[in-house]
Amino acid sequence: MSDATAAPTLRGAAVGRTIGIGLMYGLWKPRVLGAWRVPATGPVILAVNHSHNIDGPMLMGTAPRPVHFLIKKEAFVGPLDPFLHGIGQIEVDRTTVDRTAISHALGVLENGGALGIFPEGTRGEGDFASLRAGLAYFAVRGGAPIVPVAVLGSTERRGRLIRGLPPLRSRVDVVFGDAFDASAGDGRRTRRALDEATLRIQAKLTAHLESAKRLTGR
């Protein structure tokens, strides 16, 4: 059993990115659009729609920078536990205010890293219809711009060999949007400010998803 209290490392996330590149490009055909929009340095949050289990690994393997994802603790089982911690991913307990996870996520941003978040909180339609306040909190508190990311094609068809995965060598589109600041620019961190930021974020993410669908023909 690995130590969930240990802070994630950039070196670990870099190893995770290398593994992700090999797996994602080996199993499928990612088409990456707009990766240049991700700031090359400094803190950044990648906000990803979530409709399939491969969406996180797909982003890890296609993003231009190593990514530390906030991942539900239920995924940290068996050998996946030390593996996910080892590649710099952050375990989060969604049933409570997980202060360790919050501290680790803010630490990633303070160190100028890239934090990956599924703002919908769980796998669903992947349409950003229901956003949780966590994304706004990290963006405002961490002073990090948000880059919206749309992963499209992961749920269109089921594979023949493994029914739960997209067909091997099928195309999956990963579309990065323009970075934006979620705060109102007045320095407020109140509950109302976070609620307002969440609405602004939702509008931006939804608009990007629609744009990505038009761009890719999905």
Coordinates of N, CA and C in Angstrom, one line a residue:
M1 N 0.9 -1.2 0.0 CA 0.0 0.0 0.0 C 0.9 1.2 0.0
S2 N 0.6 2.2 -0.9 CA 1.4 3.4 -1.0 C 0.9 4.4 -0.1
D3 N 1.7 5.5 0.1 CA 1.3 6.5 1.1 C 0.5 7.6 0.3
A4 N -0.8 7.7 0.6 CA -1.6 8.8 -0.1 C -1.3 10.2 0.4
T5 N -0.5 10.3 1.5 CA -0.2 11.6 2.0 C 1.0 12.2 1.4
A6 N 1.8 11.4 0.6 CA 3.0 11.8 0.0 C 2.6 12.8 -1.2
A7 N 3.3 13.9 -1.3 CA 3.0 14.9 -2.3 C 3.4 14.3 -3.7
P8 N 2.6 14.6 -4.7 CA 2.9 14.1 -6.1 C 4.1 14.8 -6.6
T9 N 4.9 14.1 -7.4 CA 6.1 14.7 -8.0 C 6.0 15.0 -9.5
L10 N 6.7 16.0 -10.0 CA 6.7 16.2 -11.4 C 7.4 15.1 -12.1
R11 N 8.4 14.5 -11.5 CA 9.1 13.4 -12.1 C 8.1 12.2 -12.3
G12 N 7.3 12.0 -11.3 CA 6.3 10.9 -11.5 C 5.3 11.2 -12.6
A13 N 4.8 12.4 -12.7 CA 3.9 12.8 -13.7 C 4.5 12.7 -15.1
A14 N 5.8 13.0 -15.2 CA 6.5 12.9 -16.4 C 6.6 11.4 -16.9
V15 N 6.8 10.5 -15.9 CA 6.8 9.1 -16.2 C 5.5 8.7 -16.7
G16 N 4.4 9.2 -16.0 CA 3.0 8.9 -16.4 C 2.8 9.3 -17.8
R17 N 3.3 10.5 -18.2 CA 3.1 11.0 -19.5 C 3.7 10.1 -20.6
T18 N 4.9 9.7 -20.3 CA 5.6 8.8 -21.2 C 4.8 7.5 -21.4
I19 N 4.3 6.9 -20.3 CA 3.5 5.7 -20.4 C 2.2 6.0 -21.2
G20 N 1.6 7.1 -20.9 CA 0.4 7.5 -21.6 C 0.6 7.6 -23.1
I21 N 1.7 8.2 -23.5 CA 2.0 8.4 -24.9 C 2.1 7.0 -25.6
G22 N 2.8 6.1 -25.0 CA 3.0 4.8 -25.5 C 1.7 4.0 -25.7
L23 N 0.9 4.1 -24.6 CA -0.4 3.3 -24.6 C -1.4 3.9 -25.6
M24 N -1.6 5.2 -25.4 CA -2.7 5.9 -26.2 C -2.4 5.8 -27.7
Y25 N -1.1 6.1 -28.1 CA -0.8 6.1 -29.5 C -0.6 4.7 -30.0
G26 N -0.4 3.8 -29.1 CA -0.2 2.4 -29.5 C -1.5 1.7 -29.7
L27 N -2.5 2.0 -28.9 CA -3.8 1.4 -29.0 C -4.8 2.1 -29.9
W28 N -4.8 3.4 -29.9 CA -5.7 4.2 -30.7 C -5.0 5.2 -31.6
K29 N -5.8 6.0 -32.2 CA -5.2 7.0 -33.1 C -5.6 8.4 -32.7
P30 N -5.0 9.0 -31.7 CA -5.4 10.3 -31.2 C -5.1 11.4 -32.2
R31 N -6.1 12.3 -32.4 CA -5.9 13.5 -33.2 C -5.9 14.6 -32.3
V32 N -4.8 15.3 -32.1 CA -4.7 16.4 -31.1 C -4.7 17.7 -31.8
L33 N -5.7 18.6 -31.4 CA -5.8 19.9 -32.0 C -5.7 21.0 -30.9
G34 N -4.9 22.0 -31.2 CA -4.8 23.1 -30.3 C -3.9 22.9 -29.1
A35 N -3.0 21.9 -29.1 CA -2.1 21.7 -27.9 C -1.3 22.9 -27.6
W36 N -1.0 23.7 -28.6 CA -0.2 24.9 -28.5 C -0.9 26.0 -27.6
R37 N -2.2 25.8 -27.3 CA -2.9 26.7 -26.5 C -2.6 26.5 -25.0
V38 N -2.0 25.4 -24.6 CA -1.6 25.1 -23.3 C -0.3 25.9 -22.9
P39 N -0.4 26.8 -21.9 CA 0.8 27.6 -21.6 C 2.0 26.6 -21.3
A40 N 3.2 27.0 -21.9 CA 4.4 26.1 -21.8 C 4.9 26.0 -20.4
T41 N 4.7 27.0 -19.6 CA 5.2 27.0 -18.3 C 4.2 27.7 -17.3
G42 N 4.4 27.5 -16.0 CA 3.5 28.1 -15.1 C 2.3 27.2 -14.7
P43 N 1.6 27.6 -13.7 CA 0.4 26.8 -13.3 C -0.7 26.9 -14.3
V44 N -1.4 25.7 -14.5 CA -2.5 25.7 -15.4 C -3.4 24.5 -15.0
I45 N -4.7 24.7 -15.2 CA -5.7 23.7 -15.0 C -6.3 23.2 -16.3
L46 N -6.2 21.9 -16.5 CA -6.8 21.3 -17.7 C -8.2 20.7 -17.3
A47 N -9.3 21.3 -17.8 CA -10.6 20.9 -17.4 C -11.2 20.1 -18.5
V48 N -11.4 18.8 -18.2 CA -11.7 17.8 -19.3 C -13.1 17.3 -19.1
N49 N -13.9 17.1 -20.2 CA -15.1 16.4 -20.1 C -14.9 15.0 -19.9
H50 N -15.8 14.3 -19.3 CA -15.6 12.9 -18.8 C -16.7 12.0 -19.2
S51 N -16.6 11.2 -20.3 CA -17.6 10.3 -20.6 C -17.1 8.8 -20.7
H52 N -15.8 8.6 -20.6 CA -15.2 7.3 -20.7 C -14.0 7.2 -19.8
N53 N -13.7 6.0 -19.4 CA -12.5 5.8 -18.5 C -11.2 6.1 -19.1
I54 N -11.1 6.1 -20.5 CA -9.9 6.4 -21.1 C -9.6 7.9 -21.3
D55 N -10.6 8.7 -20.9 CA -10.4 10.1 -21.1 C -9.2 10.7 -20.4
G56 N -9.0 10.3 -19.1 CA -7.9 10.8 -18.3 C -6.6 10.3 -18.9
P57 N -6.4 9.0 -19.1 CA -5.1 8.5 -19.7 C -4.9 9.1 -21.1
M58 N -6.0 9.4 -21.9 CA -5.8 9.9 -23.2 C -5.2 11.4 -23.1
L59 N -5.7 12.1 -22.1 CA -5.2 13.5 -21.9 C -3.7 13.4 -21.5
M60 N -3.4 12.5 -20.5 CA -2.1 12.3 -20.0 C -1.1 12.0 -21.2
G61 N -1.6 11.3 -22.2 CA -0.7 10.9 -23.3 C -0.7 11.9 -24.4
T62 N -1.6 12.9 -24.4 CA -1.6 13.8 -25.5 C -1.3 15.3 -25.1
A63 N -1.4 15.6 -23.8 CA -1.1 16.9 -23.4 C 0.4 17.2 -23.6
P64 N 0.8 18.5 -23.9 CA 2.2 18.8 -24.1 C 3.0 18.9 -22.8
R65 N 2.3 18.8 -21.7 CA 3.0 18.8 -20.4 C 2.5 17.7 -19.5
P66 N 3.4 17.2 -18.5 CA 2.9 16.2 -17.6 C 1.7 16.7 -16.8
V67 N 0.8 15.9 -16.5 CA -0.5 16.3 -15.8 C -0.7 15.5 -14.6
H68 N -1.0 16.2 -13.5 CA -1.4 15.6 -12.2 C -2.9 15.6 -12.2
F69 N -3.6 14.4 -12.2 CA -5.0 14.4 -12.2 C -5.5 14.2 -10.7
L70 N -6.6 14.8 -10.4 CA -7.4 14.5 -9.2 C -8.3 13.3 -9.6
I71 N -8.1 12.1 -8.9 CA -8.7 10.9 -9.2 C -9.4 10.4 -8.0
K72 N -10.7 9.9 -8.2 CA -11.4 9.4 -7.0 C -10.7 8.2 -6.4
K73 N -10.8 8.1 -5.0 CA -10.0 7.1 -4.3 C -10.4 5.7 -4.6
E74 N -11.6 5.5 -5.2 CA -12.1 4.2 -5.5 C -11.2 3.6 -6.6
A75 N -10.5 4.4 -7.4 CA -9.6 3.9 -8.4 C -8.3 3.3 -7.9
F76 N -8.0 3.7 -6.7 CA -6.7 3.3 -6.1 C -6.8 2.0 -5.4
V77 N -7.0 1.0 -6.1 CA -7.2 -0.4 -5.6 C -6.1 -1.3 -6.1
G78 N -5.7 -2.3 -5.3 CA -4.7 -3.2 -5.7 C -3.4 -2.6 -6.2
P79 N -2.9 -3.2 -7.3 CA -1.6 -2.6 -7.9 C -1.8 -1.2 -8.5
L80 N -3.0 -0.8 -8.7 CA -3.2 0.6 -9.3 C -2.9 1.6 -8.2
D81 N -3.0 1.3 -6.9 CA -2.7 2.2 -5.9 C -1.3 2.8 -5.9
P82 N -0.3 1.9 -5.8 CA 1.1 2.5 -5.9 C 1.5 3.0 -7.2
F83 N 0.8 2.4 -8.3 CA 1.1 2.9 -9.6 C 0.7 4.3 -9.9
L84 N -0.6 4.6 -9.5 CA -1.1 5.9 -9.7 C -0.4 7.0 -8.9
H85 N -0.1 6.6 -7.6 CA 0.6 7.6 -6.8 C 2.0 7.8 -7.4
G86 N 2.6 6.7 -7.9 CA 4.0 6.8 -8.4 C 4.1 7.6 -9.7
I87 N 3.0 7.8 -10.4 CA 3.0 8.6 -11.6 C 2.4 10.0 -11.3
G88 N 2.4 10.4 -10.1 CA 2.1 11.7 -9.7 C 0.6 12.1 -9.7
Q89 N -0.3 11.1 -9.6 CA -1.7 11.4 -9.6 C -2.2 11.6 -8.1
I90 N -3.3 12.3 -8.0 CA -3.7 12.7 -6.6 C -5.0 12.0 -6.3
E91 N -5.0 11.3 -5.2 CA -6.1 10.5 -4.7 C -7.1 11.5 -3.9
V92 N -8.4 11.4 -4.2 CA -9.3 12.3 -3.6 C -10.5 11.6 -3.1
D93 N -10.9 11.8 -1.8 CA -12.1 11.2 -1.2 C -13.2 12.2 -1.5
R94 N -14.2 11.8 -2.3 CA -15.3 12.7 -2.7 C -16.4 12.8 -1.7
T95 N -16.3 11.9 -0.7 CA -17.4 11.9 0.3 C -17.2 12.9 1.5
T96 N -16.0 13.6 1.4 CA -15.7 14.6 2.5 C -14.8 15.7 1.9
V97 N -14.5 16.6 2.8 CA -13.6 17.7 2.4 C -12.2 17.1 2.6
D98 N -11.6 16.6 1.5 CA -10.3 15.9 1.5 C -9.2 17.0 1.5
R99 N -8.7 17.4 2.7 CA -7.8 18.4 2.9 C -6.4 18.0 2.3
T100 N -6.1 16.7 2.4 CA -4.8 16.3 1.8 C -4.8 16.4 0.3
A101 N -5.9 16.0 -0.3 CA -6.0 16.2 -1.8 C -5.9 17.6 -2.2
I102 N -6.7 18.5 -1.4 CA -6.7 19.9 -1.7 C -5.3 20.5 -1.6
S103 N -4.6 20.1 -0.5 CA -3.2 20.6 -0.3 C -2.3 20.2 -1.5
H104 N -2.4 18.9 -1.9 CA -1.6 18.4 -3.0 C -1.9 19.1 -4.3
A105 N -3.2 19.3 -4.6 CA -3.5 20.0 -5.8 C -3.0 21.4 -5.9
L106 N -3.2 22.1 -4.7 CA -2.7 23.5 -4.7 C -1.2 23.5 -4.8
G107 N -0.6 22.5 -4.2 CA 0.9 22.4 -4.3 C 1.4 22.3 -5.7
V108 N 0.7 21.5 -6.5 CA 1.0 21.3 -7.9 C 1.0 22.7 -8.6
L109 N -0.1 23.5 -8.3 CA -0.2 24.8 -9.0 C 0.9 25.8 -8.5
E110 N 1.1 25.7 -7.2 CA 2.2 26.6 -6.6 C 3.5 26.3 -7.2
N111 N 3.8 25.0 -7.5 CA 5.1 24.7 -8.1 C 5.1 24.8 -9.6
G112 N 4.0 25.5 -10.2 CA 4.0 25.7 -11.6 C 3.6 24.6 -12.5
G113 N 2.9 23.6 -11.9 CA 2.5 22.4 -12.6 C 1.2 22.4 -13.3
A114 N 0.8 21.4 -14.0 CA -0.4 21.2 -14.7 C -1.4 20.3 -13.9
L115 N -2.5 20.8 -13.5 CA -3.5 20.0 -12.7 C -4.7 19.6 -13.7
G116 N -5.0 18.3 -13.7 CA -6.1 17.8 -14.5 C -7.3 17.6 -13.7
I117 N -8.4 18.1 -14.1 CA -9.7 18.0 -13.3 C -10.8 17.6 -14.3
F118 N -11.6 16.6 -13.8 CA -12.9 16.4 -14.4 C -13.9 17.2 -13.7
P119 N -14.3 18.4 -14.2 CA -15.2 19.3 -13.4 C -16.6 18.8 -13.1
E120 N -17.0 17.7 -13.9 CA -18.3 17.2 -13.6 C -18.3 16.3 -12.4
G121 N -17.1 15.9 -11.9 CA -17.0 15.2 -10.7 C -17.0 13.7 -10.9
T122 N -17.7 13.2 -11.9 CA -17.8 11.8 -12.2 C -18.1 11.6 -13.7
R123 N -17.9 10.3 -14.1 CA -18.1 10.0 -15.5 C -19.6 10.1 -15.8
G124 N -20.0 10.8 -16.9 CA -21.4 10.9 -17.3 C -21.5 11.2 -18.8
E125 N -22.3 12.1 -19.1 CA -22.5 12.4 -20.5 C -21.4 13.2 -21.2
G126 N -20.5 13.7 -20.3 CA -19.3 14.5 -20.8 C -19.7 15.8 -21.5
D127 N -20.8 16.4 -21.0 CA -21.2 17.6 -21.7 C -21.1 18.9 -20.8
F128 N -20.4 18.7 -19.7 CA -20.3 19.8 -18.7 C -21.6 20.4 -18.2
A129 N -22.6 19.6 -18.2 CA -24.0 20.0 -17.7 C -24.0 20.3 -16.2
S130 N -23.3 19.6 -15.5 CA -23.3 19.8 -14.0 C -21.9 19.9 -13.5
L131 N -21.5 21.1 -13.2 CA -20.1 21.4 -12.7 C -20.1 21.5 -11.2
R132 N -19.1 21.0 -10.6 CA -18.9 21.1 -9.1 C -18.0 22.4 -8.9
A133 N -18.1 22.9 -7.7 CA -17.4 24.1 -7.3 C -15.9 23.9 -7.2
G134 N -15.4 22.7 -7.2 CA -14.0 22.4 -6.9 C -13.1 23.1 -8.0
L135 N -13.5 23.0 -9.2 CA -12.7 23.6 -10.3 C -12.5 25.1 -10.1
A136 N -13.6 25.8 -9.7 CA -13.5 27.3 -9.5 C -12.6 27.5 -8.3
Y137 N -12.7 26.7 -7.3 CA -11.9 26.9 -6.1 C -10.4 26.8 -6.4
F138 N -10.0 25.8 -7.1 CA -8.6 25.7 -7.5 C -8.1 26.8 -8.4
A139 N -9.0 27.2 -9.3 CA -8.6 28.2 -10.3 C -8.4 29.6 -9.6
V140 N -9.3 29.9 -8.7 CA -9.3 31.2 -8.0 C -8.2 31.2 -6.9
R141 N -8.2 30.1 -6.1 CA -7.2 30.0 -5.0 C -5.8 29.8 -5.6
G142 N -5.6 29.0 -6.6 CA -4.3 28.7 -7.1 C -3.8 29.8 -8.2
G143 N -4.7 30.7 -8.5 CA -4.3 31.7 -9.5 C -3.9 31.2 -10.8
A144 N -4.6 30.1 -11.3 CA -4.2 29.4 -12.5 C -5.2 29.6 -13.6
P145 N -4.8 29.8 -14.8 CA -5.7 29.8 -15.9 C -6.3 28.4 -16.2
I146 N -7.4 28.4 -16.8 CA -8.1 27.1 -17.2 C -8.0 26.9 -18.7
V147 N -7.6 25.7 -19.1 CA -7.7 25.4 -20.5 C -8.7 24.3 -20.6
P148 N -9.8 24.6 -21.4 CA -10.8 23.6 -21.6 C -10.3 22.5 -22.6
V149 N -10.7 21.3 -22.3 CA -10.3 20.2 -23.2 C -11.5 19.3 -23.5
A150 N -11.7 19.0 -24.7 CA -12.8 18.1 -25.1 C -12.2 16.8 -25.7
V151 N -12.5 15.7 -25.1 CA -12.1 14.4 -25.6 C -13.4 13.8 -26.3
L152 N -13.3 13.6 -27.6 CA -14.4 13.1 -28.4 C -14.1 11.8 -29.2
G153 N -15.1 11.0 -29.2 CA -14.9 9.7 -29.9 C -14.7 8.5 -29.0
S154 N -14.5 8.7 -27.7 CA -14.2 7.6 -26.9 C -15.4 6.7 -26.5
T155 N -16.6 7.2 -26.8 CA -17.8 6.5 -26.5 C -18.7 6.2 -27.7
E156 N -18.2 6.5 -28.9 CA -19.0 6.3 -30.1 C -19.3 4.8 -30.4
R157 N -18.3 4.0 -30.3 CA -18.5 2.6 -30.6 C -17.7 1.7 -29.6
R158 N -18.1 0.5 -29.4 CA -17.5 -0.4 -28.5 C -16.5 -1.3 -29.3
G159 N -15.4 -1.6 -28.7 CA -14.4 -2.5 -29.4 C -14.9 -3.9 -29.4
R160 N -14.4 -4.7 -30.4 CA -14.7 -6.1 -30.5 C -14.0 -6.9 -29.5
L161 N -12.7 -6.6 -29.3 CA -11.9 -7.4 -28.4 C -12.2 -7.1 -26.9
I162 N -12.3 -5.8 -26.6 CA -12.6 -5.4 -25.2 C -13.8 -4.5 -25.3
R163 N -15.0 -5.0 -24.9 CA -16.3 -4.3 -25.1 C -16.3 -2.9 -24.4
G164 N -15.6 -2.8 -23.3 CA -15.6 -1.6 -22.5 C -14.7 -0.5 -23.1
L165 N -14.0 -0.7 -24.1 CA -13.1 0.2 -24.7 C -13.4 0.6 -26.1
P166 N -13.0 1.8 -26.6 CA -13.2 2.1 -28.0 C -12.5 1.1 -28.9
P167 N -12.9 0.9 -30.1 CA -12.2 -0.1 -31.0 C -10.7 0.3 -31.1
L168 N -9.9 -0.8 -31.1 CA -8.5 -0.5 -31.2 C -8.2 0.2 -32.6
R169 N -7.2 1.1 -32.5 CA -6.8 1.9 -33.7 C -7.9 2.8 -34.2
S170 N -9.0 3.1 -33.4 CA -10.0 4.0 -33.9 C -9.5 5.4 -33.5
R171 N -10.1 6.4 -34.1 CA -9.6 7.8 -33.9 C -10.3 8.4 -32.7
V172 N -9.6 9.0 -31.8 CA -10.1 9.8 -30.7 C -9.6 11.2 -30.8
D173 N -10.5 12.2 -30.8 CA -10.0 13.6 -30.9 C -9.9 14.2 -29.5
V174 N -8.8 15.0 -29.4 CA -8.5 15.7 -28.2 C -8.3 17.2 -28.6
V175 N -9.2 18.0 -28.2 CA -9.2 19.4 -28.6 C -9.0 20.4 -27.4
F176 N -7.9 21.1 -27.5 CA -7.6 22.1 -26.4 C -8.1 23.4 -26.8
G177 N -8.7 24.1 -25.8 CA -9.3 25.5 -26.1 C -8.4 26.6 -25.6
D178 N -8.8 27.8 -25.7 CA -8.0 29.0 -25.2 C -8.0 29.0 -23.7
A179 N -6.9 29.3 -23.1 CA -6.8 29.5 -21.7 C -7.6 30.8 -21.3
F180 N -8.2 30.7 -20.1 CA -9.0 31.8 -19.6 C -8.9 31.9 -18.1
D181 N -9.1 33.1 -17.6 CA -9.0 33.4 -16.1 C -10.5 33.3 -15.6
A182 N -10.7 32.4 -14.6 CA -12.0 32.2 -14.0 C -12.4 33.3 -13.0
S183 N -11.5 34.0 -12.4 CA -11.8 34.9 -11.4 C -12.4 36.2 -12.0
A184 N -13.0 37.0 -11.1 CA -13.6 38.2 -11.6 C -12.6 39.4 -11.6
G185 N -11.4 39.1 -11.1 CA -10.3 40.0 -11.1 C -10.3 41.0 -9.9
D186 N -11.2 40.7 -8.9 CA -11.3 41.5 -7.8 C -10.7 40.9 -6.5
G187 N -10.1 39.7 -6.7 CA -9.5 39.0 -5.5 C -10.4 38.4 -4.6
R188 N -11.7 38.4 -4.8 CA -12.7 37.8 -3.9 C -12.6 36.2 -3.9
R189 N -12.7 35.6 -2.7 CA -12.7 34.2 -2.6 C -13.9 33.7 -1.8
T190 N -14.9 34.5 -1.8 CA -16.1 34.1 -1.0 C -16.9 33.0 -1.7
R191 N -17.9 32.4 -1.0 CA -18.7 31.4 -1.7 C -19.5 32.0 -2.9
R192 N -19.9 33.2 -2.7 CA -20.6 33.8 -3.9 C -19.7 34.0 -5.1
A193 N -18.5 34.4 -4.8 CA -17.5 34.6 -5.9 C -17.2 33.3 -6.6
L194 N -17.1 32.2 -5.8 CA -16.9 30.9 -6.4 C -18.1 30.4 -7.2
D195 N -19.3 30.7 -6.7 CA -20.5 30.3 -7.5 C -20.5 31.1 -8.8
E196 N -20.2 32.3 -8.7 CA -20.2 33.1 -10.0 C -19.1 32.6 -10.9
A197 N -17.9 32.3 -10.4 CA -16.8 31.7 -11.2 C -17.3 30.4 -11.8
T198 N -18.0 29.6 -11.1 CA -18.4 28.3 -11.6 C -19.4 28.5 -12.8
L199 N -20.2 29.5 -12.8 CA -21.1 29.8 -13.9 C -20.3 30.3 -15.1
R200 N -19.3 31.1 -14.9 CA -18.5 31.6 -16.0 C -17.7 30.4 -16.6
I201 N -17.2 29.5 -15.7 CA -16.4 28.4 -16.2 C -17.3 27.5 -17.1
Q202 N -18.5 27.2 -16.6 CA -19.4 26.3 -17.3 C -19.8 26.9 -18.7
A203 N -20.0 28.2 -18.8 CA -20.3 28.8 -20.1 C -19.1 28.6 -21.0
K204 N -17.9 28.8 -20.5 CA -16.7 28.7 -21.3 C -16.5 27.2 -21.8
L205 N -16.6 26.3 -20.9 CA -16.4 24.9 -21.2 C -17.5 24.4 -22.2
T206 N -18.7 24.7 -22.0 CA -19.8 24.3 -22.9 C -19.6 24.8 -24.3
A207 N -19.2 26.1 -24.4 CA -18.9 26.7 -25.7 C -17.8 26.0 -26.4
H208 N -16.7 25.7 -25.6 CA -15.6 25.0 -26.2 C -16.0 23.6 -26.7
L209 N -16.8 22.9 -25.9 CA -17.2 21.6 -26.4 C -18.0 21.6 -27.7
E210 N -18.9 22.6 -27.8 CA -19.7 22.8 -29.0 C -18.8 23.1 -30.2
S211 N -17.8 24.0 -29.9 CA -16.9 24.4 -31.0 C -16.0 23.1 -31.4
A212 N -15.6 22.3 -30.4 CA -14.8 21.2 -30.7 C -15.6 20.1 -31.6
K213 N -16.9 20.0 -31.3 CA -17.7 19.1 -32.0 C -17.9 19.6 -33.5
R214 N -18.0 20.9 -33.7 CA -18.1 21.4 -35.0 C -16.8 21.2 -35.8
L215 N -15.7 21.5 -35.1 CA -14.4 21.4 -35.7 C -14.1 19.9 -36.1
T216 N -14.5 19.0 -35.3 CA -14.1 17.6 -35.6 C -15.2 16.8 -36.4
G217 N -16.4 17.4 -36.4 CA -17.5 16.7 -37.1 C -18.1 15.6 -36.3
R218 N -17.8 15.6 -34.9 CA -18.3 14.6 -34.0 C -19.8 14.8 -33.7

